[in-house]
CSV table of C-alpha atoms and ligand atoms in Angstrom, one decimal:
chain,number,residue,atom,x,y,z
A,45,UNK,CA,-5.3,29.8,-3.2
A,46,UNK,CA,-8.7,28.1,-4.5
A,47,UNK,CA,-11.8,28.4,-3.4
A,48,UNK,CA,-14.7,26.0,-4.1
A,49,UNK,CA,-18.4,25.8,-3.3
A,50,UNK,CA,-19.1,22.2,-4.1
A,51,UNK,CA,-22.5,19.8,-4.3
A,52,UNK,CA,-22.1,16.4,-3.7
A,53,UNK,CA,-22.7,15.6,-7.6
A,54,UNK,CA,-20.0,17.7,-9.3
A,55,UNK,CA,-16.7,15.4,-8.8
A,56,UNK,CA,-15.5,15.5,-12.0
A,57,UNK,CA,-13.3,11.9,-12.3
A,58,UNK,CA,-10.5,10.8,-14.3
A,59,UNK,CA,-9.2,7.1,-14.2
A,60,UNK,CA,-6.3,6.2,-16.1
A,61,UNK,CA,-4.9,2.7,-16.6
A,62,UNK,CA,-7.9,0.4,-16.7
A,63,UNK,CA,-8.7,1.1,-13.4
A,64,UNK,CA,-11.1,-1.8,-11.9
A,65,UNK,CA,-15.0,-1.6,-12.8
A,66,UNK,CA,-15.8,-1.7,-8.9
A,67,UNK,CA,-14.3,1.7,-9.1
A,68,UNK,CA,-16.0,3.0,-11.5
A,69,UNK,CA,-19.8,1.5,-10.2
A,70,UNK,CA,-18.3,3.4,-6.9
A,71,UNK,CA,-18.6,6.7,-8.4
A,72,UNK,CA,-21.4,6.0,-10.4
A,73,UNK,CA,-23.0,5.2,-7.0
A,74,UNK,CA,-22.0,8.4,-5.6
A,75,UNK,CA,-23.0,10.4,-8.7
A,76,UNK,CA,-19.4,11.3,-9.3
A,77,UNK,CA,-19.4,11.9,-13.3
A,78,UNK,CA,-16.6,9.5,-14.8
A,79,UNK,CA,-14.4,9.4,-17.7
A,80,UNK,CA,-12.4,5.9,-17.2
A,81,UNK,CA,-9.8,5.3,-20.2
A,82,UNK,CA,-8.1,1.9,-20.8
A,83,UNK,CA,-4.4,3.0,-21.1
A,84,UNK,CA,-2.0,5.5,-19.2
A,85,UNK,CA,-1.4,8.8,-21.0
A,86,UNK,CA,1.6,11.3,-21.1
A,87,UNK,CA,2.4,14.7,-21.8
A,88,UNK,CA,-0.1,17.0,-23.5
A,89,UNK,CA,-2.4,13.9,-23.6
A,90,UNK,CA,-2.4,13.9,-20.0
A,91,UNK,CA,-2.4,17.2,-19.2
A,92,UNK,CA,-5.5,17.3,-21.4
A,93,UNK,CA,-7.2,15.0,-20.3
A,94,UNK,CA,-7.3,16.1,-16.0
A,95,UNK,CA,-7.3,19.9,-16.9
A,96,UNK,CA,-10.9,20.0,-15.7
A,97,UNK,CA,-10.8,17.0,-13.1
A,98,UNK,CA,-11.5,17.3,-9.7
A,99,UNK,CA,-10.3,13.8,-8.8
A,100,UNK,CA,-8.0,11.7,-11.0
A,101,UNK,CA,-7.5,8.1,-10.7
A,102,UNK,CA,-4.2,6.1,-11.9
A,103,UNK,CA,-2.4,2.8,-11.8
A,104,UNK,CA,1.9,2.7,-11.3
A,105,UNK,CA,2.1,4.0,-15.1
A,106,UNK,CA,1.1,7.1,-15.4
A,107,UNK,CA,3.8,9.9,-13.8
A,108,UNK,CA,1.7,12.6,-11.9
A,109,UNK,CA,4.7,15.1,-11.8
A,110,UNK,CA,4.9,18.7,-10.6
A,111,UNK,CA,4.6,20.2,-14.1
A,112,UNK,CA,2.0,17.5,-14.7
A,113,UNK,CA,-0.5,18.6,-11.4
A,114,UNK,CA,0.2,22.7,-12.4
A,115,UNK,CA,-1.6,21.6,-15.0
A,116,UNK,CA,-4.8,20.3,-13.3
A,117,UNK,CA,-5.7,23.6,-11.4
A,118,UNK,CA,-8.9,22.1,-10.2
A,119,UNK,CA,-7.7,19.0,-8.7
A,120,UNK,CA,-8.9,18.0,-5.0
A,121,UNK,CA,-7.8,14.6,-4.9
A,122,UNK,CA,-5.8,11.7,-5.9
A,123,UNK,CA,-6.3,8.0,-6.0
A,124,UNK,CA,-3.3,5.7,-7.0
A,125,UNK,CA,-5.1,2.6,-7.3
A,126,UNK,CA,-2.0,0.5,-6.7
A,127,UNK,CA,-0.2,-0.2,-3.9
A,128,UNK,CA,3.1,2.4,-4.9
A,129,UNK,CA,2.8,5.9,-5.2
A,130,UNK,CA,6.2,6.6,-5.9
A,131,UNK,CA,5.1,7.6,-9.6
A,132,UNK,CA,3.2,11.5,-8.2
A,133,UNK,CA,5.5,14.3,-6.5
A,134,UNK,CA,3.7,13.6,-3.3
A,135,UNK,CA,4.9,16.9,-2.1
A,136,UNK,CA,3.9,18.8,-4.6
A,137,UNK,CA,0.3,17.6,-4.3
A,138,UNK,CA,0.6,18.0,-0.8
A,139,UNK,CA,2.0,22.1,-1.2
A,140,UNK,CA,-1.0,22.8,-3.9
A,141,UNK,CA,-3.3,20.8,-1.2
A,142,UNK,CA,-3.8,17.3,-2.6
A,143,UNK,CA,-3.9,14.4,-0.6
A,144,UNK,CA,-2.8,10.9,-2.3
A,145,UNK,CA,-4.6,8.3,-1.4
A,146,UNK,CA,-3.2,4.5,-2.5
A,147,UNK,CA,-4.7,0.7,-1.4
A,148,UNK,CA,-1.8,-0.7,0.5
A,149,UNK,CA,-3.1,-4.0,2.2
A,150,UNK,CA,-5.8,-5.0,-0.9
A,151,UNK,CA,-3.5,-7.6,-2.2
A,152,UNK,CA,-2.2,-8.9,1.5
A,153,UNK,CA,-4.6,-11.9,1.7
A,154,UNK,CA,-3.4,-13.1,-2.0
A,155,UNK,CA,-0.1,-12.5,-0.9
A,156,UNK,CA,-0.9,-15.1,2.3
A,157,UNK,CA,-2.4,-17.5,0.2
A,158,UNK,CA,0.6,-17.9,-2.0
A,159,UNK,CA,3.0,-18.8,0.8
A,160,UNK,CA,0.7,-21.4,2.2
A,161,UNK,CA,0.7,-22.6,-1.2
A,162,UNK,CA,4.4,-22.3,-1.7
A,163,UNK,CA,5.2,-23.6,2.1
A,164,UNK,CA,2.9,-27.0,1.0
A,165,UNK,CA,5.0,-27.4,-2.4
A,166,UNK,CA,8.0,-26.5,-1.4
A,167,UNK,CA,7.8,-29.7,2.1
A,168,UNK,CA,6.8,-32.3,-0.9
A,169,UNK,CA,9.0,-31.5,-3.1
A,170,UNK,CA,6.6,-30.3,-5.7
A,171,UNK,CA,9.0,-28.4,-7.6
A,172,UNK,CA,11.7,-30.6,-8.4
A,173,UNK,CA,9.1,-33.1,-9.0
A,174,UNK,CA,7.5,-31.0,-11.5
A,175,UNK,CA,10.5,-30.5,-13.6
A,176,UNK,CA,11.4,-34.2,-13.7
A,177,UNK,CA,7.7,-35.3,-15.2
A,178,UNK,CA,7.9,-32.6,-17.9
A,179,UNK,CA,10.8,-33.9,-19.1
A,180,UNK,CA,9.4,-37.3,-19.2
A,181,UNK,CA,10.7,-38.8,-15.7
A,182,UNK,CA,8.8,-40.6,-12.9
A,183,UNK,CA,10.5,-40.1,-9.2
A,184,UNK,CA,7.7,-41.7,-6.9
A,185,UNK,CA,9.5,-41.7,-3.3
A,186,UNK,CA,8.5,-40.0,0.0
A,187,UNK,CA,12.0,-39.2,0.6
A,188,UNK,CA,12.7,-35.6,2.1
A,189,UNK,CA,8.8,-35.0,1.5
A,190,UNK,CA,6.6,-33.7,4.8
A,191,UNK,CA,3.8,-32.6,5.9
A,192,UNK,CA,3.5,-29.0,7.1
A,193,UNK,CA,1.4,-29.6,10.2
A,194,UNK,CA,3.0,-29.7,13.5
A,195,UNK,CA,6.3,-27.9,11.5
A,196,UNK,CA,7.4,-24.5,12.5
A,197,UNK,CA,7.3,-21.3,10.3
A,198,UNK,CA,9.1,-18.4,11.5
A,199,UNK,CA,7.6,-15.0,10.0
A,200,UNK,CA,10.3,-12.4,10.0
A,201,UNK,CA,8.0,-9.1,9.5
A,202,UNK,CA,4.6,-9.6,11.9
A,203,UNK,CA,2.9,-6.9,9.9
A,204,UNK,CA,-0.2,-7.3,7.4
A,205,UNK,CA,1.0,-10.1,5.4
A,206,UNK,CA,3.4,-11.6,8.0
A,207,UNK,CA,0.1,-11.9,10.6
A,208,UNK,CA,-1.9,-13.6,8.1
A,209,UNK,CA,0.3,-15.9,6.9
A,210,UNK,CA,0.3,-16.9,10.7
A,211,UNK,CA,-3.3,-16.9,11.2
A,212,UNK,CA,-3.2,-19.5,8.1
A,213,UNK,CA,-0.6,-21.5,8.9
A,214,UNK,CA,-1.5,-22.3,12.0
A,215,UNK,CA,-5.3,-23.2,10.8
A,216,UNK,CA,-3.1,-25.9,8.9
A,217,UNK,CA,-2.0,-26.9,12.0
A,218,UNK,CA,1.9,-25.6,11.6
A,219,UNK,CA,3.5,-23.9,15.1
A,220,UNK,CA,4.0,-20.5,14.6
A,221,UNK,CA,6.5,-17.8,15.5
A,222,UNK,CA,7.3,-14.9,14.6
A,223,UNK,CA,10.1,-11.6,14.9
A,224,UNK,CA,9.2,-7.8,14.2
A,225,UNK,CA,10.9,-5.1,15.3
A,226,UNK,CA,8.0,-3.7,17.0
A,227,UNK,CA,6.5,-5.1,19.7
A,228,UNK,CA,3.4,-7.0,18.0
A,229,UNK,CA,0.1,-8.6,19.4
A,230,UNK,CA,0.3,-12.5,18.3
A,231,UNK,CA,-2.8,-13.7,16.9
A,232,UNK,CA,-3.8,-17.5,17.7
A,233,UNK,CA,-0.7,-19.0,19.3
A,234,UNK,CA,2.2,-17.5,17.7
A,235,UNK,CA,4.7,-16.8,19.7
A,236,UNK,CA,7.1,-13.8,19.1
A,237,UNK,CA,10.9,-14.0,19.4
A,238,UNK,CA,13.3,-11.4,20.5
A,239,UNK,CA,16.0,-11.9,17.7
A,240,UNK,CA,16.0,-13.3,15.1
A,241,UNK,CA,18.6,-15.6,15.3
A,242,UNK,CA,17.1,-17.6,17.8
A,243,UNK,CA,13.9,-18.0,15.1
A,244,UNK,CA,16.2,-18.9,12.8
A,245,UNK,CA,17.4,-21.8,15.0
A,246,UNK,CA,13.3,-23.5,15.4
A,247,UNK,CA,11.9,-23.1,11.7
A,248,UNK,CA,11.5,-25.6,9.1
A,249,UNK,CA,9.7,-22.8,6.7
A,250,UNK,CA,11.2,-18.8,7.1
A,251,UNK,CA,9.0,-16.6,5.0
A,252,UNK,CA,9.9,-12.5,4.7
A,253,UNK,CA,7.3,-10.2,5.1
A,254,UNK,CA,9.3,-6.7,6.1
A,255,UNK,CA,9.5,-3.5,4.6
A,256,UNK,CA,12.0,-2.1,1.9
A,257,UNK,CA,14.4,-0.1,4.6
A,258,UNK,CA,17.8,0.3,4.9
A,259,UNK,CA,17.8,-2.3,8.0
A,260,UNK,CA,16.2,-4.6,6.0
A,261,UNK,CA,18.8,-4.7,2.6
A,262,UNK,CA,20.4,-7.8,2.6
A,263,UNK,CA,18.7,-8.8,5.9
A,264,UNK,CA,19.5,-12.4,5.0
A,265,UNK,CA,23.2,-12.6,3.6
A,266,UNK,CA,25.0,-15.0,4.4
A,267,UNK,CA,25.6,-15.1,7.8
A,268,UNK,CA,21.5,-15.3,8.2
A,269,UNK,CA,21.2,-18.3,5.7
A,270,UNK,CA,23.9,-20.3,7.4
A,271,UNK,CA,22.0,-19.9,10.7
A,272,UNK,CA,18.7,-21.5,9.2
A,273,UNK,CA,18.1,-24.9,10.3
A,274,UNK,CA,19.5,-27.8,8.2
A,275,UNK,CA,17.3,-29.1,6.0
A,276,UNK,CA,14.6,-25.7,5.8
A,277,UNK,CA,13.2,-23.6,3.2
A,278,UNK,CA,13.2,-20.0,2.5
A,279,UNK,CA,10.3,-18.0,1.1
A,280,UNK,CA,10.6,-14.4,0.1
A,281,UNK,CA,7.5,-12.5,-1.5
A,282,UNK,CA,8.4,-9.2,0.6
A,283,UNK,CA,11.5,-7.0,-1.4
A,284,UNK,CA,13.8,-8.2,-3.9
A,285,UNK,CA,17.0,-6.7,-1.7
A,286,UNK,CA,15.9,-8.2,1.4
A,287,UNK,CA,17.7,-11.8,0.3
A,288,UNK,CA,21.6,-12.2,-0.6
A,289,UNK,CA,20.6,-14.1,-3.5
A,290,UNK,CA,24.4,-15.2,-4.4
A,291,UNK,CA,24.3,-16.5,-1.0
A,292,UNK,CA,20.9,-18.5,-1.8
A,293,UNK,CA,22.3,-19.9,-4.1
A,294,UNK,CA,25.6,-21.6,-2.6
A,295,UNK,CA,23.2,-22.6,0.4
A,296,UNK,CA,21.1,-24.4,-2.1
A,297,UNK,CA,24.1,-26.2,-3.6
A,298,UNK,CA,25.3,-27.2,-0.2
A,299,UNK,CA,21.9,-28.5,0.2
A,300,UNK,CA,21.3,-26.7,3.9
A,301,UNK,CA,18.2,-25.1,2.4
A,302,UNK,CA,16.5,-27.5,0.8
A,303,UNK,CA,14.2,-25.4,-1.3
A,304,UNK,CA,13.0,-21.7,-1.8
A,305,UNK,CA,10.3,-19.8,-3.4
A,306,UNK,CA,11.7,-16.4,-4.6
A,307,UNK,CA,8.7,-14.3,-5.8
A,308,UNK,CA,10.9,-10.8,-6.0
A,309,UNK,CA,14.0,-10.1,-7.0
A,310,UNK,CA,17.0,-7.0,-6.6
A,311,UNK,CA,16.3,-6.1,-10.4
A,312,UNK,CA,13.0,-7.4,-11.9
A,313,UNK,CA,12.7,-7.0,-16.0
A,314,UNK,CA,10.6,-3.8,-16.4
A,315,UNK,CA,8.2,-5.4,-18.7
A,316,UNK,CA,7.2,-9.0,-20.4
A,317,UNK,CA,9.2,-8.5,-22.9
A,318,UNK,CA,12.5,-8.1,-20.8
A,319,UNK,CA,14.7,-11.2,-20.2
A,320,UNK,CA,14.8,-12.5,-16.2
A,321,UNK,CA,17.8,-13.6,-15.4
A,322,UNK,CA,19.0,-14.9,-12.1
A,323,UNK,CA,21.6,-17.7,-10.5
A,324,UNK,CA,18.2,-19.3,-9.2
A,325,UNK,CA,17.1,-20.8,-12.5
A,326,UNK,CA,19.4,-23.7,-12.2
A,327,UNK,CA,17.7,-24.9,-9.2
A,328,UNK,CA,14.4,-27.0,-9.5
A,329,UNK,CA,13.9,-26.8,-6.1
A,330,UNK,CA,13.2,-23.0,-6.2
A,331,UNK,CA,9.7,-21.8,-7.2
A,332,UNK,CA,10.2,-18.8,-8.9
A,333,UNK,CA,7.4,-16.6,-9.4
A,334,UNK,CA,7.3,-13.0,-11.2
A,335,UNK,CA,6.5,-10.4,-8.4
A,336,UNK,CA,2.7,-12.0,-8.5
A,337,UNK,CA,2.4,-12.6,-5.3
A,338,UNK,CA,-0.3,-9.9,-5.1
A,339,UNK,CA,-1.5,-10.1,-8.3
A,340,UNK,CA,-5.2,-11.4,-8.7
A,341,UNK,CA,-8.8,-10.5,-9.6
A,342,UNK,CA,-9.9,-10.0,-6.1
A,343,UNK,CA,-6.6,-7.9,-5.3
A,344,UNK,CA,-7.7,-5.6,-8.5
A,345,UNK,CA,-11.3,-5.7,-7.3
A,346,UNK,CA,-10.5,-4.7,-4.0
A,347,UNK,CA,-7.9,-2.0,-5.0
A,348,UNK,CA,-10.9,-0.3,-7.1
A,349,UNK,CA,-13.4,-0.8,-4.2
A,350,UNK,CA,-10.9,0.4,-1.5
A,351,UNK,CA,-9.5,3.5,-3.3
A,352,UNK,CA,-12.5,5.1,-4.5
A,353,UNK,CA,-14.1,4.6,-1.2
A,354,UNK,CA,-11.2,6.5,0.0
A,355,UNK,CA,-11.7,9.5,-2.4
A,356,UNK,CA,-15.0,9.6,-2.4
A,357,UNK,CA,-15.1,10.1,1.6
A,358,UNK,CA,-12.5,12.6,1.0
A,359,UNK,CA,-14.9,14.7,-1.5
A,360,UNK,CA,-18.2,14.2,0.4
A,361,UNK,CA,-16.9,14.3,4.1
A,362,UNK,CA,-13.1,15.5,3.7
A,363,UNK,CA,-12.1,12.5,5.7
A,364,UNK,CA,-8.2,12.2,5.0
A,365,UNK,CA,-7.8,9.1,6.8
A,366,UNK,CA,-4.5,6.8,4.9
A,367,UNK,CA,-3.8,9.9,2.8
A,368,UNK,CA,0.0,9.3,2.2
A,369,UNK,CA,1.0,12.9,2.0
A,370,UNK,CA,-1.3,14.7,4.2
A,371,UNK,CA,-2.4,15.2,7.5
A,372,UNK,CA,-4.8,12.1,8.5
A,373,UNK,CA,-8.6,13.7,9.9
A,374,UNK,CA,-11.5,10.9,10.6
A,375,UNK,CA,-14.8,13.2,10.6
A,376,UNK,CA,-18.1,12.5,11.2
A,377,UNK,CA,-21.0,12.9,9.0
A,378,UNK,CA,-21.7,17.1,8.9
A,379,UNK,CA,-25.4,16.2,8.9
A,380,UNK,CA,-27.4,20.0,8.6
A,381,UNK,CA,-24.4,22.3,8.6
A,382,UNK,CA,-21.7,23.2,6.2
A,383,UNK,CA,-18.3,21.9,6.8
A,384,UNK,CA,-15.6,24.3,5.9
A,385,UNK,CA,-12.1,22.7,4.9
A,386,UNK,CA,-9.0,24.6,5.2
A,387,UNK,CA,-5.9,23.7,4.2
A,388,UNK,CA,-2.8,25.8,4.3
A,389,UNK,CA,1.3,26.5,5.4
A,390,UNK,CA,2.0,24.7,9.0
A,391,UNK,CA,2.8,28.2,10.5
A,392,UNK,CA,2.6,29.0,13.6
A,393,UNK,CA,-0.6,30.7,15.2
A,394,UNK,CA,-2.5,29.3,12.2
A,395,UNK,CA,-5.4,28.1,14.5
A,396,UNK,CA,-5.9,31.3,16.7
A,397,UNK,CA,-6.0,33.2,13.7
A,398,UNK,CA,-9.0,31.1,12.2
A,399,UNK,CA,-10.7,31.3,15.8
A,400,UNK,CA,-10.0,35.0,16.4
A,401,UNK,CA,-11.5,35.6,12.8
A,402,UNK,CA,-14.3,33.5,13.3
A,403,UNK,CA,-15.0,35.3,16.5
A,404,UNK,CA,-14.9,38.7,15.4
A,405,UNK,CA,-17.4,37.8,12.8
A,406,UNK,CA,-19.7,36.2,15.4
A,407,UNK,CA,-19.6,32.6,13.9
A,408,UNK,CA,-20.3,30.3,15.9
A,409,UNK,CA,-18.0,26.7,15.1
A,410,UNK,CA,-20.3,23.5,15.9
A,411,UNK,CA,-17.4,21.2,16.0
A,412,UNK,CA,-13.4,22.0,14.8
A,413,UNK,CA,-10.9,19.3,13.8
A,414,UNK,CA,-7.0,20.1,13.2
A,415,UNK,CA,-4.2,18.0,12.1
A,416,UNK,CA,-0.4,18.7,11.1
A,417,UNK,CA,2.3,17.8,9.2
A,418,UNK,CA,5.7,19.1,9.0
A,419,UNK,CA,4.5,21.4,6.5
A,420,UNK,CA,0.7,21.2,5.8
A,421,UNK,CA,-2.2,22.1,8.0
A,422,UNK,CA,-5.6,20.8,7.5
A,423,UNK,CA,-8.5,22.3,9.8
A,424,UNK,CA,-12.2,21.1,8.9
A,425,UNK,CA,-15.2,23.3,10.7
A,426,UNK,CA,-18.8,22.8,10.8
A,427,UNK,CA,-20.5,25.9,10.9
A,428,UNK,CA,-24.9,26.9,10.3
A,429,UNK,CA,-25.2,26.8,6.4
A,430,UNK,CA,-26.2,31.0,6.8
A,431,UNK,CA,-22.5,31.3,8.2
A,432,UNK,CA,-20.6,29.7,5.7
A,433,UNK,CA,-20.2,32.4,2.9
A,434,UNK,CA,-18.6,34.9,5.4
A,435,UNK,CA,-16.4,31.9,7.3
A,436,UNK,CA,-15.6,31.0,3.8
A,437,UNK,CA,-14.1,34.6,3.0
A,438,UNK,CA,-12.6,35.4,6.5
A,439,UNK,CA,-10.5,31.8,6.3
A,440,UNK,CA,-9.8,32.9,2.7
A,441,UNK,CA,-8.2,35.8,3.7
A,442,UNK,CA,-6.0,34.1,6.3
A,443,UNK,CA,-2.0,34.3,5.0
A,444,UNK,CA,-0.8,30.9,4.4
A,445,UNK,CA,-4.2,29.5,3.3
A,446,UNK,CA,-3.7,27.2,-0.1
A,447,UNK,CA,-7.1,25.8,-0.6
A,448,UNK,CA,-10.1,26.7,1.0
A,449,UNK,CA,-13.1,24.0,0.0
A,450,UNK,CA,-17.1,24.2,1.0
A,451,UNK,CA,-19.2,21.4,1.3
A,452,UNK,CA,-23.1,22.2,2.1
B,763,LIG,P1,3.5,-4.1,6.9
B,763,LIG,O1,4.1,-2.7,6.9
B,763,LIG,O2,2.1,-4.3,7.3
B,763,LIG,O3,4.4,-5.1,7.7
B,763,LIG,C1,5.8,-5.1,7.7
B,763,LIG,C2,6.3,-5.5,9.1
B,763,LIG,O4,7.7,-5.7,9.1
B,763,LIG,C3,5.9,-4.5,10.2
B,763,LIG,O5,5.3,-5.2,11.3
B,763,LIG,C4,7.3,-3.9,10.6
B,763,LIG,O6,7.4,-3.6,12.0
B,763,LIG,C5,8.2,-5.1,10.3
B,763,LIG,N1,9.6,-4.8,10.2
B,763,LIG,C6,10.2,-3.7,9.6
B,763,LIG,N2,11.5,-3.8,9.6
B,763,LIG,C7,11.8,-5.0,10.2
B,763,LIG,C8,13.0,-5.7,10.4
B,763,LIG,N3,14.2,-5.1,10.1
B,763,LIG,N4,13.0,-6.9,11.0
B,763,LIG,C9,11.7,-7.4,11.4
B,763,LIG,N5,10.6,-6.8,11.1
B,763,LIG,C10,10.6,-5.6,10.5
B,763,LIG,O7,3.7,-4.6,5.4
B,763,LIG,P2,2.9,-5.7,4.6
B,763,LIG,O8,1.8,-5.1,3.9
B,763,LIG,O9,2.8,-6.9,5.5
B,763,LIG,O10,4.0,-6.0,3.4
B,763,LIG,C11,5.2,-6.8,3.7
B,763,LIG,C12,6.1,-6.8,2.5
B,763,LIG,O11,5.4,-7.4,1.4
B,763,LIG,C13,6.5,-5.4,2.0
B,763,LIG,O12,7.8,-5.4,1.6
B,763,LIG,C14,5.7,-5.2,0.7
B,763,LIG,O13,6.3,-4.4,-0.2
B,763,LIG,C15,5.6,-6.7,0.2
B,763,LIG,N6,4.5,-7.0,-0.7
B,763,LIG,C16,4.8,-7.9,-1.8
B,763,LIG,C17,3.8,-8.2,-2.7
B,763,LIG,C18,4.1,-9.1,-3.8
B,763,LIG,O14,3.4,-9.1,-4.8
B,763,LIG,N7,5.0,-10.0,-3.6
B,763,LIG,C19,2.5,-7.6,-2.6
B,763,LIG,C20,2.3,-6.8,-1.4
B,763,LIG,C21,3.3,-6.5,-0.5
């Protein structure tokens, strides 16, 4: 169990990776003291270097494991400045009381833009086109080359991206529809469709935008493809599994899709140095594109901005709202009191005990928040400054406590 008396000054940050200079004027900004390094480290090196950290700060390269965080005794807080966060035990941080906090929806307007983009090229032809002038031919003809307004895109995955992508589209004058598997509000005029099959039957353009799940793997094999219009295209920026790509490819040949733009693939080389390799790069009607699809300045800029806002609510409020791996608390300034933050064991009783303890001491709580997960509990109190040392020590002394943190 920890205990710590914090000032809103004393953050001590590590960032890892190259992390974004927005993140770092963030912290500056907040007084947070900051040691940024360009590249990821591992091992000792890491270990080292967030021994003393309160909040650390990395990119998808550098492996926050459980023998890793034992490491860092004084850690509070995580920020994965990416969208992933598949690279830190997030239960471990959660057991030793460390909420993770990542940017998922930084990149989602680059994302959007690059379909529209792709949807445009991909109607004229652009592609193909492309390929024939760089090798020195000339193919001026308006044959099988549109325009987008008035056609029909069917979004399958209304989410972040997928709604976007709408709102775009249809500023472009395209008729939008769109299938999730939740029921979804339809911005604009977008009209949502109860299977997918009958989407399937109206659009020109079909762009992914779903989740990596197990419904979702192979969500357009064959069967899927041959029910796209004659004549459409296929866009998939979402997950490299969610598209047979086999089965692409013989619907390209056959010519009933006309033309794709594949941006992620079922295995992606692991760096630039890797070969790609796919049965796409015959066709110069596919755009292919290397998982960039969120990959711009403003995504990076944003990502900084929107992370280190994240942890530095979480330090100076103990707002834990997006945390991946912990219970979610929105919290209101504590403006004149001290706000208490317990976490511990989700066990039963947890929150009479607290009460009865605070009650017997004669504290009086100003204002109590409590949220759960299956395993971790997360109470905040704001109590008169005089009161906090003794609620301090009574919640301290409550079984099941794993971090106990003050701020004044
Ligand atoms: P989101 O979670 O906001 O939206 C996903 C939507 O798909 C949700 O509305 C969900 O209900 C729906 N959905 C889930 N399963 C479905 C199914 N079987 N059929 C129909 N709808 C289903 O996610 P967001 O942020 O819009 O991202 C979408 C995809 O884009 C994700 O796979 C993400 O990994 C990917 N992505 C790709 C990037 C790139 O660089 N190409 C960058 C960012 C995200």
């Amino acid at each position: 169990m920890t205990i710590s008396q914090m000032h809103r000054s004393q953050f001590r940050t590590v960032l890892l990776e190259g992390i974004h200079q927005t993140a770092i004027d963030a912290f500056g900004e907040a007084g947070w003291p900051v040691s940024a390094q360009p590249g990821a480290l591992v091992g000792d090196a890491l270990a080292e270097a967030i021994a003393d950290a309160e909040f650390v700060g990395i990119r998808s390269r550098t492996r926050l494991t459980r023998e890793v965080l034992e490491r860092a005794p004084k850690l509070v807080g995580i920020g994965a400045f990416c969208i992933g966060t598949n690279q830190i035990d997030l239960d471990f941080a959660a057991k030793r009381g460390i909420p993770v906090f990542n940017a998922p929806f930084s990149n989602t307007r680059s994302v959007a833009e690059l379909v529209i983009a792709e949807i445009i090229m991909l109607m004229r032809g652009i592609p193909e086109k492309n390929a024939v002038l760089h090798r020195g031919g000339w193919t001026k003809s308006a044959a099988n080359s549109w325009e987008i307004r008035g056609k029909t895109l069917g979004i399958i995955g209304y989410g972040h991206i997928g709604t976007q992508v709408g709102v775009l589209a249809e500023q472009l004058g395209m008729n939008v529809v769109f299938q999730d598997i939740e029921a979804k509000l339809a911005l604009g005029n977008a009209r949502a469709f109860a299977t997918l099959d009958e989407l399937l039957a109206v659009s020109d353009v079909v762009s992914l935008h779903v989740p990596e799940t197990p419904q979702t793997a192979n969500l357009f094999g064959a069967r899927r493809i041959a029910m796209m219009k004659p004549g459409s295209f296929l866009i998939n920026a979402s997950r490299g599994n969610v598209v047979d790509i086999d089965a692409l490819a013989e619907a390209l040949e056959s010519k009933r899709v006309l033309g794709a733009a594949i941006d992620v693939f079922p295995v992606e080389p692991k760096s630039n140095d890797d070969v790609f390799t796919s049965p796409l790069t015959r066709f110069e009607n596919v755009l292919l594109t290397p998982h960039i699809g969120g990959s711009t300045a403003e995504a990076q800029e944003n990502i900084g901005r929107e992370v280190a806002a994240k942890l530095i609510r979480y330090g100076n409020n103990g707002s834990t709202v997006s945390a991946v791996n912990f219970p979610e608390v929105s919290l209101p300034a504590h403006v004149g009191q001290c706000r208490i933050m317990h976490i511990h064991h989700n066990v039963p009783g947890m929150l009479a005990k607290i009460n009865e303890r605070f009650s017997e001491a004669g504290i009086n709580i100003a204002t109590e928040y409590l949220q759960t997960t299956k395993d971790i509990g997360y109470v905040v109190i704001d109590v008169d400054a005089q009161a906090s040392r003794v609620a301090v020590d009574e919640l301290a002394a409550i079984e099941g406590t794993i971090r106990c943190r003050v701020l004044c």
